[in-house]
Amino acid sequence: MSVRASVPALPPWARFAVRRAAAGVAVVWGTVTVTFFAIHLAPGDIVDGLIGPGASATPALRRQIAAEAGLDQPLLVQYGQELRQLASGDLGWSYQLGQPIGRLLSSQVWPTVQLAVAALTTALVLAVLAAVLTAGRGRAVRGAAALTELLAVSMPSFWLGIILLTVFSYNLHVLPAVGADGPAGLVLPTLSLALPLAGLLAQVIRHELETTDGKPFVLTARSRGLGERALLLRHTLRHALLPLTTLAGFILGGLFGGAVLVENIFTRPGLGRILASAVGSRDLPVVTALVVLSSTVFVIVNTLVDVVHPLIDPRLREEGVA
């Protein structure tokens, strides 16, 4: 008997876990690598960012600052040290703020989580309502819906945020312009992120609803006297949720690390403002930590999406974990 034959095969869930873990490590490693070399190879000197804008320093002081930050080492050595530090779970210290990055991020992560979850939830609700109300309607209704969604998708979130800020804060004075105090402070940033996403998701859901409506199992259910509302809730909407959950996973991962401009427009606390400040000052440890955090969230969310898919479509449970 060969050694290979004596080794028991892993169950499907274990193979799935191993594949996802390997893919997650590869994604995080790739994003860290690209970020590290992009910052180091960009024009300018990182030491200038450590000294501060407009400040001057003697060559001896510059060498001392570079040595303390490890910037006097060859680039590949710095890269290896960065990977070893991250692998040990140490996010390092901020060059500019002089405090542990873990403490810095933990104090700012919750406002970003609030904004990302609120924006995705709002986008999903608006998209499902728009798609359900317009799917299968006449050409005029579908054309108007498609035009509205195209306009929503075409509007950059930061531009939409400025418009909402001007109308509802400066002109009507019904919603706060800055800060994150209470639910009212979350409304305008949420809409700024959610409306373009809702336009995209509504197009996907409507296409899936109209495609599924002509499939044999739907025609059979309709011929047995199943009402249109029951048909929608039990069959067609469930099939439309498969691509929706996949898109929602990608969107949530992107929202978690991509709300930089919106958070700055509304002067909200959060990871976006930290990232903007760190990139401007070339605070490499902070930028790298935020990249690791965002890519890790992206991997976790999309793994959960893969787990949820068989719960939505029983056929995937019968096939086992892909």
mmCIF file of C-alpha atoms in Angstrom:
data_model
loop_
_atom_site.group_PDB
_atom_site.id
_atom_site.type_symbol
_atom_site.label_atom_id
_atom_site.label_comp_id
_atom_site.label_asym_id
_atom_site.label_seq_id
_atom_site.Cartn_x
_atom_site.Cartn_y
_atom_site.Cartn_z
ATOM 1 C CA MET A 1 0.000 0.000 0.000
ATOM 2 C CA SER A 2 1.409 3.379 -0.991
ATOM 3 C CA VAL A 3 1.859 6.196 1.487
ATOM 4 C CA ARG A 4 -0.523 8.376 -0.536
ATOM 5 C CA ALA A 5 -3.260 5.762 -0.378
ATOM 6 C CA SER A 6 -2.907 5.462 3.401
ATOM 7 C CA VAL A 7 -3.512 9.180 3.973
ATOM 8 C CA PRO A 8 -7.235 9.847 4.458
ATOM 9 C CA ALA A 9 -8.763 12.454 2.186
ATOM 10 C CA LEU A 10 -9.884 15.661 3.787
ATOM 11 C CA PRO A 11 -13.641 16.216 4.048
ATOM 12 C CA PRO A 12 -15.114 18.875 1.738
ATOM 13 C CA TRP A 13 -15.414 21.499 4.494
ATOM 14 C CA ALA A 14 -11.739 21.033 5.435
ATOM 15 C CA ARG A 15 -10.600 21.384 1.815
ATOM 16 C CA PHE A 16 -12.739 24.504 1.529
ATOM 17 C CA ALA A 17 -11.194 25.956 4.709
ATOM 18 C CA VAL A 18 -7.638 25.221 3.533
ATOM 19 C CA ARG A 19 -8.253 26.772 0.123
ATOM 20 C CA ARG A 20 -9.855 29.884 1.581
ATOM 21 C CA ALA A 21 -7.094 30.302 4.177
ATOM 22 C CA ALA A 22 -4.392 29.992 1.496
ATOM 23 C CA ALA A 23 -6.218 32.447 -0.754
ATOM 24 C CA GLY A 24 -6.671 34.871 2.135
ATOM 25 C CA VAL A 25 -2.968 34.803 3.004
ATOM 26 C CA ALA A 26 -2.106 35.369 -0.660
ATOM 27 C CA VAL A 27 -4.465 38.350 -0.903
ATOM 28 C CA VAL A 28 -3.103 39.997 2.253
ATOM 29 C CA TRP A 29 0.508 39.343 1.215
ATOM 30 C CA GLY A 30 -0.134 40.762 -2.255
ATOM 31 C CA THR A 31 -1.758 43.950 -0.993
ATOM 32 C CA VAL A 32 0.976 44.507 1.586
ATOM 33 C CA THR A 33 3.683 43.978 -1.044
ATOM 34 C CA VAL A 34 2.155 46.364 -3.563
ATOM 35 C CA THR A 35 1.566 49.009 -0.883
ATOM 36 C CA PHE A 36 5.089 48.728 0.525
ATOM 37 C CA PHE A 37 6.900 49.133 -2.783
ATOM 38 C CA ALA A 38 4.481 51.781 -4.077
ATOM 39 C CA ILE A 39 5.164 54.017 -1.084
ATOM 40 C CA HIS A 40 8.929 53.445 -1.100
ATOM 41 C CA LEU A 41 9.328 53.903 -4.845
ATOM 42 C CA ALA A 42 7.109 56.988 -5.070
ATOM 43 C CA PRO A 43 8.871 60.339 -5.580
ATOM 44 C CA GLY A 44 10.000 62.084 -2.419
ATOM 45 C CA ASP A 45 11.735 61.066 0.766
ATOM 46 C CA ILE A 46 9.909 59.372 3.636
ATOM 47 C CA VAL A 47 12.225 61.158 6.074
ATOM 48 C CA ASP A 48 10.765 64.484 4.918
ATOM 49 C CA GLY A 49 7.340 63.241 5.957
ATOM 50 C CA LEU A 50 8.687 62.236 9.362
ATOM 51 C CA ILE A 51 10.264 65.633 9.901
ATOM 52 C CA GLY A 52 7.078 67.439 8.924
ATOM 53 C CA PRO A 53 6.138 69.986 6.271
ATOM 54 C CA GLY A 54 8.239 73.127 6.215
ATOM 55 C CA ALA A 55 10.692 71.808 8.825
ATOM 56 C CA SER A 56 14.401 71.527 8.224
ATOM 57 C CA ALA A 57 16.949 69.160 9.681
ATOM 58 C CA THR A 58 20.696 68.711 9.533
ATOM 59 C CA PRO A 59 22.092 65.735 7.618
ATOM 60 C CA ALA A 60 23.097 64.133 10.919
ATOM 61 C CA LEU A 61 19.549 64.465 12.290
ATOM 62 C CA ARG A 62 18.105 63.065 9.058
ATOM 63 C CA ARG A 63 20.412 60.026 9.331
ATOM 64 C CA GLN A 64 19.377 59.539 12.951
ATOM 65 C CA ILE A 65 15.655 59.689 12.073
ATOM 66 C CA ALA A 66 16.154 57.249 9.203
ATOM 67 C CA ALA A 67 18.049 54.834 11.464
ATOM 68 C CA GLU A 68 15.393 54.963 14.192
ATOM 69 C CA ALA A 69 12.676 54.197 11.634
ATOM 70 C CA GLY A 70 14.732 51.457 9.963
ATOM 71 C CA LEU A 71 14.844 53.406 6.705
ATOM 72 C CA ASP A 72 18.639 53.162 6.444
ATOM 73 C CA GLN A 73 18.404 49.450 5.627
ATOM 74 C CA PRO A 74 18.249 48.110 2.041
ATOM 75 C CA LEU A 75 14.729 48.057 0.638
ATOM 76 C CA LEU A 76 14.452 44.261 0.579
ATOM 77 C CA VAL A 77 15.618 44.076 4.182
ATOM 78 C CA GLN A 78 12.936 46.588 5.180
ATOM 79 C CA TYR A 79 10.390 44.513 3.264
ATOM 80 C CA GLY A 80 11.390 41.333 5.083
ATOM 81 C CA GLN A 81 11.254 43.065 8.441
ATOM 82 C CA GLU A 82 7.793 44.409 7.599
ATOM 83 C CA LEU A 83 6.500 40.934 6.751
ATOM 84 C CA ARG A 84 7.990 39.372 9.889
ATOM 85 C CA GLN A 85 6.469 42.067 12.070
ATOM 86 C CA LEU A 86 3.014 41.667 10.528
ATOM 87 C CA ALA A 87 3.233 37.870 10.745
ATOM 88 C CA SER A 88 3.842 38.200 14.499
ATOM 89 C CA GLY A 89 0.669 40.280 14.841
ATOM 90 C CA ASP A 90 2.531 43.505 15.601
ATOM 91 C CA LEU A 91 1.196 46.427 13.555
ATOM 92 C CA GLY A 92 4.025 48.666 14.730
ATOM 93 C CA TRP A 93 4.130 52.326 15.724
ATOM 94 C CA SER A 94 2.960 55.375 13.851
ATOM 95 C CA TYR A 95 5.832 57.551 12.646
ATOM 96 C CA GLN A 96 3.813 60.744 13.002
ATOM 97 C CA LEU A 97 1.618 60.101 16.027
ATOM 98 C CA GLY A 98 4.111 58.137 18.098
ATOM 99 C CA GLN A 99 1.635 55.566 19.416
ATOM 100 C CA PRO A 100 0.865 51.895 18.797
ATOM 101 C CA ILE A 101 -1.096 51.481 15.564
ATOM 102 C CA GLY A 102 -3.337 48.857 17.136
ATOM 103 C CA ARG A 103 -4.546 51.388 19.702
ATOM 104 C CA LEU A 104 -4.933 54.060 17.013
ATOM 105 C CA LEU A 105 -7.079 51.859 14.758
ATOM 106 C CA SER A 106 -9.181 50.423 17.577
ATOM 107 C CA SER A 107 -10.292 53.925 18.536
ATOM 108 C CA GLN A 108 -11.393 54.749 14.969
ATOM 109 C CA VAL A 109 -12.675 51.494 13.491
ATOM 110 C CA TRP A 110 -16.215 51.606 14.905
ATOM 111 C CA PRO A 111 -17.373 54.776 13.053
ATOM 112 C CA THR A 112 -16.168 53.238 9.780
ATOM 113 C CA VAL A 113 -17.946 49.960 10.521
ATOM 114 C CA GLN A 114 -21.142 51.889 11.259
ATOM 115 C CA LEU A 115 -20.917 53.802 7.995
ATOM 116 C CA ALA A 116 -20.051 50.775 5.853
ATOM 117 C CA VAL A 117 -22.833 48.563 7.263
ATOM 118 C CA ALA A 118 -25.399 51.378 7.122
ATOM 119 C CA ALA A 119 -24.482 52.199 3.504
ATOM 120 C CA LEU A 120 -24.638 48.574 2.355
ATOM 121 C CA THR A 121 -27.927 47.911 4.166
ATOM 122 C CA THR A 122 -29.512 51.042 2.696
ATOM 123 C CA ALA A 123 -28.263 50.187 -0.783
ATOM 124 C CA LEU A 124 -29.654 46.643 -0.566
ATOM 125 C CA VAL A 125 -33.074 47.793 0.630
ATOM 126 C CA LEU A 126 -33.361 50.467 -2.057
ATOM 127 C CA ALA A 127 -32.126 48.124 -4.781
ATOM 128 C CA VAL A 128 -34.496 45.279 -3.907
ATOM 129 C CA LEU A 129 -37.470 47.639 -3.723
ATOM 130 C CA ALA A 130 -36.616 49.300 -7.036
ATOM 131 C CA ALA A 131 -36.051 45.992 -8.819
ATOM 132 C CA VAL A 132 -39.189 44.308 -7.470
ATOM 133 C CA LEU A 133 -41.384 47.301 -8.340
ATOM 134 C CA THR A 134 -40.061 47.645 -11.903
ATOM 135 C CA ALA A 135 -39.172 44.101 -13.043
ATOM 136 C CA GLY A 136 -41.439 42.889 -15.836
ATOM 137 C CA ARG A 137 -43.176 46.243 -16.210
ATOM 138 C CA GLY A 138 -43.746 48.125 -19.439
ATOM 139 C CA ARG A 139 -40.986 49.618 -21.513
ATOM 140 C CA ALA A 140 -41.582 53.135 -20.182
ATOM 141 C CA VAL A 141 -41.307 52.081 -16.528
ATOM 142 C CA ARG A 142 -38.221 49.965 -17.117
ATOM 143 C CA GLY A 143 -36.617 52.699 -19.205
ATOM 144 C CA ALA A 144 -37.214 55.325 -16.529
ATOM 145 C CA ALA A 145 -35.835 52.984 -13.867
ATOM 146 C CA ALA A 146 -32.760 52.179 -15.957
ATOM 147 C CA LEU A 147 -32.081 55.876 -16.577
ATOM 148 C CA THR A 148 -32.440 56.708 -12.869
ATOM 149 C CA GLU A 149 -30.100 53.871 -11.900
ATOM 150 C CA LEU A 150 -27.555 54.916 -14.529
ATOM 151 C CA LEU A 151 -27.554 58.445 -13.138
ATOM 152 C CA ALA A 152 -27.115 57.103 -9.598
ATOM 153 C CA VAL A 153 -24.218 54.852 -10.610
ATOM 154 C CA SER A 154 -22.542 57.691 -12.514
ATOM 155 C CA MET A 155 -22.458 60.052 -9.534
ATOM 156 C CA PRO A 156 -19.210 59.878 -7.519
ATOM 157 C CA SER A 157 -19.882 59.462 -3.814
ATOM 158 C CA PHE A 158 -17.834 62.518 -2.842
ATOM 159 C CA TRP A 159 -19.729 64.736 -5.332
ATOM 160 C CA LEU A 160 -23.066 63.382 -4.133
ATOM 161 C CA GLY A 161 -21.952 64.032 -0.566
ATOM 162 C CA ILE A 162 -21.229 67.673 -1.364
ATOM 163 C CA ILE A 163 -24.677 68.057 -2.983
ATOM 164 C CA LEU A 164 -26.460 66.457 -0.020
ATOM 165 C CA LEU A 165 -24.424 68.546 2.389
ATOM 166 C CA THR A 166 -25.328 71.750 0.569
ATOM 167 C CA VAL A 167 -29.043 70.981 0.354
ATOM 168 C CA PHE A 168 -29.862 69.347 3.676
ATOM 169 C CA SER A 169 -27.293 70.953 5.965
ATOM 170 C CA TYR A 170 -26.525 74.433 4.650
ATOM 171 C CA ASN A 171 -29.836 75.292 2.959
ATOM 172 C CA LEU A 172 -32.536 73.342 4.810
ATOM 173 C CA HIS A 173 -30.646 72.942 8.131
ATOM 174 C CA VAL A 174 -32.351 69.599 8.820
ATOM 175 C CA LEU A 175 -29.279 67.371 9.161
ATOM 176 C CA PRO A 176 -25.860 67.978 10.717
ATOM 177 C CA ALA A 177 -23.003 68.854 8.401
ATOM 178 C CA VAL A 178 -20.116 67.350 10.347
ATOM 179 C CA GLY A 179 -19.351 64.820 13.037
ATOM 180 C CA ALA A 180 -20.760 61.450 14.014
ATOM 181 C CA ASP A 181 -23.007 62.285 16.957
ATOM 182 C CA GLY A 182 -26.136 60.148 16.878
ATOM 183 C CA PRO A 183 -28.082 58.623 13.977
ATOM 184 C CA ALA A 184 -28.684 62.021 12.317
ATOM 185 C CA GLY A 185 -24.971 62.404 11.654
ATOM 186 C CA LEU A 186 -24.969 59.103 9.788
ATOM 187 C CA VAL A 187 -27.760 59.899 7.309
ATOM 188 C CA LEU A 188 -25.956 62.019 4.721
ATOM 189 C CA PRO A 189 -22.703 59.990 4.605
ATOM 190 C CA THR A 190 -24.769 56.808 4.299
ATOM 191 C CA LEU A 191 -26.812 58.172 1.394
ATOM 192 C CA SER A 192 -23.663 59.439 -0.323
ATOM 193 C CA LEU A 193 -22.271 55.910 -0.420
ATOM 194 C CA ALA A 194 -25.549 53.996 -0.760
ATOM 195 C CA LEU A 195 -27.281 55.695 -3.700
ATOM 196 C CA PRO A 196 -24.649 54.840 -6.370
ATOM 197 C CA LEU A 197 -24.442 51.287 -5.030
ATOM 198 C CA ALA A 198 -28.241 50.927 -5.062
ATOM 199 C CA GLY A 199 -28.308 51.868 -8.752
ATOM 200 C CA LEU A 200 -25.818 49.127 -9.589
ATOM 201 C CA LEU A 201 -27.459 46.464 -7.422
ATOM 202 C CA ALA A 202 -30.958 47.252 -8.727
ATOM 203 C CA GLN A 203 -29.804 46.608 -12.291
ATOM 204 C CA VAL A 204 -28.380 43.232 -11.295
ATOM 205 C CA ILE A 205 -31.469 42.183 -9.316
ATOM 206 C CA ARG A 206 -33.913 43.213 -12.043
ATOM 207 C CA HIS A 207 -31.954 41.291 -14.678
ATOM 208 C CA GLU A 208 -31.949 38.173 -12.490
ATOM 209 C CA LEU A 209 -35.671 38.494 -11.721
ATOM 210 C CA GLU A 210 -36.598 38.829 -15.380
ATOM 211 C CA THR A 211 -34.268 35.998 -16.430
ATOM 212 C CA THR A 212 -35.553 33.647 -13.738
ATOM 213 C CA ASP A 213 -39.192 34.477 -14.532
ATOM 214 C CA GLY A 214 -38.992 32.588 -17.810
ATOM 215 C CA LYS A 215 -37.412 29.398 -16.474
ATOM 216 C CA PRO A 216 -39.377 26.112 -16.500
ATOM 217 C CA PHE A 217 -39.743 25.758 -12.727
ATOM 218 C CA VAL A 218 -41.314 29.234 -12.530
ATOM 219 C CA LEU A 219 -43.745 28.448 -15.359
ATOM 220 C CA THR A 220 -44.660 25.184 -13.631
ATOM 221 C CA ALA A 221 -45.289 26.931 -10.308
ATOM 222 C CA ARG A 222 -47.407 29.556 -12.045
ATOM 223 C CA SER A 223 -49.444 26.887 -13.864
ATOM 224 C CA ARG A 224 -50.245 25.279 -10.500
ATOM 225 C CA GLY A 225 -51.934 28.463 -9.372
ATOM 226 C CA LEU A 226 -49.152 29.986 -7.268
ATOM 227 C CA GLY A 227 -49.756 33.731 -6.920
ATOM 228 C CA GLU A 228 -47.275 36.252 -8.239
ATOM 229 C CA ARG A 229 -46.319 37.503 -4.777
ATOM 230 C CA ALA A 230 -45.715 33.986 -3.463
ATOM 231 C CA LEU A 231 -43.818 33.141 -6.655
ATOM 232 C CA LEU A 232 -41.609 36.175 -6.156
ATOM 233 C CA LEU A 233 -40.842 35.479 -2.502
ATOM 234 C CA ARG A 234 -40.375 31.714 -2.798
ATOM 235 C CA HIS A 235 -38.604 31.355 -6.128
ATOM 236 C CA THR A 236 -37.508 34.275 -8.280
ATOM 237 C CA LEU A 237 -36.202 36.539 -5.519
ATOM 238 C CA ARG A 238 -34.223 33.685 -3.973
ATOM 239 C CA HIS A 239 -32.396 33.094 -7.254
ATOM 240 C CA ALA A 240 -31.693 36.804 -7.592
ATOM 241 C CA LEU A 241 -30.068 36.789 -4.149
ATOM 242 C CA LEU A 242 -27.137 34.639 -5.304
ATOM 243 C CA PRO A 243 -25.376 37.283 -7.427
ATOM 244 C CA LEU A 244 -26.577 39.911 -4.972
ATOM 245 C CA THR A 245 -24.772 38.315 -2.037
ATOM 246 C CA THR A 246 -21.598 37.994 -4.092
ATOM 247 C CA LEU A 247 -21.708 41.659 -5.053
ATOM 248 C CA ALA A 248 -22.595 42.669 -1.492
ATOM 249 C CA GLY A 249 -19.493 40.893 -0.211
ATOM 250 C CA PHE A 250 -17.208 42.750 -2.610
ATOM 251 C CA ILE A 251 -18.957 46.037 -1.874
ATOM 252 C CA LEU A 252 -18.710 45.697 1.899
ATOM 253 C CA GLY A 253 -15.011 44.932 1.686
ATOM 254 C CA GLY A 254 -14.537 47.976 -0.509
ATOM 255 C CA LEU A 255 -16.650 50.208 1.710
ATOM 256 C CA PHE A 256 -14.642 49.269 4.767
ATOM 257 C CA GLY A 257 -11.463 50.647 3.251
ATOM 258 C CA GLY A 258 -12.807 53.032 0.653
ATOM 259 C CA ALA A 259 -14.892 55.629 2.506
ATOM 260 C CA VAL A 260 -11.940 58.000 2.689
ATOM 261 C CA LEU A 261 -13.392 60.953 0.782
ATOM 262 C CA VAL A 262 -16.860 60.706 2.322
ATOM 263 C CA GLU A 263 -15.495 60.595 5.860
ATOM 264 C CA ASN A 264 -13.361 63.639 5.127
ATOM 265 C CA ILE A 265 -16.209 65.591 3.504
ATOM 266 C CA PHE A 266 -18.405 65.127 6.572
ATOM 267 C CA THR A 267 -15.491 65.411 9.029
ATOM 268 C CA ARG A 268 -16.346 62.038 10.516
ATOM 269 C CA PRO A 269 -13.943 60.074 12.662
ATOM 270 C CA GLY A 270 -12.914 56.786 11.139
ATOM 271 C CA LEU A 271 -10.266 54.878 9.265
ATOM 272 C CA GLY A 272 -10.675 57.007 6.151
ATOM 273 C CA ARG A 273 -9.344 60.140 7.799
ATOM 274 C CA ILE A 274 -6.460 58.186 9.317
ATOM 275 C CA LEU A 275 -5.587 56.770 5.887
ATOM 276 C CA ALA A 276 -5.708 60.182 4.201
ATOM 277 C CA SER A 277 -3.412 61.646 6.853
ATOM 278 C CA ALA A 278 -1.022 58.691 6.762
ATOM 279 C CA VAL A 279 -0.701 58.739 2.973
ATOM 280 C CA GLY A 280 -0.068 62.488 2.994
ATOM 281 C CA SER A 281 2.722 62.153 5.565
ATOM 282 C CA ARG A 282 3.953 58.807 4.162
ATOM 283 C CA ASP A 283 3.427 57.152 7.526
ATOM 284 C CA LEU A 284 4.225 53.694 6.153
ATOM 285 C CA PRO A 285 3.347 51.575 9.214
ATOM 286 C CA VAL A 286 -0.138 53.112 9.425
ATOM 287 C CA VAL A 287 -0.797 52.712 5.693
ATOM 288 C CA THR A 288 0.364 49.098 5.779
ATOM 289 C CA ALA A 289 -1.759 48.302 8.831
ATOM 290 C CA LEU A 290 -4.850 49.778 7.165
ATOM 291 C CA VAL A 291 -4.168 47.755 4.014
ATOM 292 C CA VAL A 292 -3.849 44.579 6.076
ATOM 293 C CA LEU A 293 -7.061 45.366 7.949
ATOM 294 C CA SER A 294 -9.031 46.145 4.775
ATOM 295 C CA SER A 295 -7.806 43.083 2.884
ATOM 296 C CA THR A 296 -8.483 40.841 5.886
ATOM 297 C CA VAL A 297 -12.052 42.145 6.149
ATOM 298 C CA PHE A 298 -12.454 41.616 2.407
ATOM 299 C CA VAL A 299 -11.328 37.987 2.685
ATOM 300 C CA ILE A 300 -13.533 37.262 5.709
ATOM 301 C CA VAL A 301 -16.637 38.825 4.173
ATOM 302 C CA ASN A 302 -16.259 36.961 0.896
ATOM 303 C CA THR A 303 -15.664 33.694 2.740
ATOM 304 C CA LEU A 304 -18.929 34.249 4.599
ATOM 305 C CA VAL A 305 -20.618 34.888 1.239
ATOM 306 C CA ASP A 306 -19.424 31.483 0.019
ATOM 307 C CA VAL A 307 -20.831 29.908 3.176
ATOM 308 C CA VAL A 308 -24.201 31.660 2.767
ATOM 309 C CA HIS A 309 -24.685 30.638 -0.889
ATOM 310 C CA PRO A 310 -25.686 27.018 -0.108
ATOM 311 C CA LEU A 311 -28.224 28.315 2.403
ATOM 312 C CA ILE A 312 -29.893 30.358 -0.347
ATOM 313 C CA ASP A 313 -29.767 27.722 -3.103
ATOM 314 C CA PRO A 314 -30.286 24.103 -1.914
ATOM 315 C CA ARG A 315 -28.709 22.797 -5.131
ATOM 316 C CA LEU A 316 -25.324 24.003 -3.884
ATOM 317 C CA ARG A 317 -25.758 21.975 -0.692
ATOM 318 C CA GLU A 318 -26.366 18.860 -2.759
ATOM 319 C CA GLU A 319 -23.212 19.468 -4.772
ATOM 320 C CA GLY A 320 -21.168 19.995 -1.614
ATOM 321 C CA VAL A 321 -18.640 22.731 -0.941
ATOM 322 C CA ALA A 322 -17.067 23.690 -4.250
#
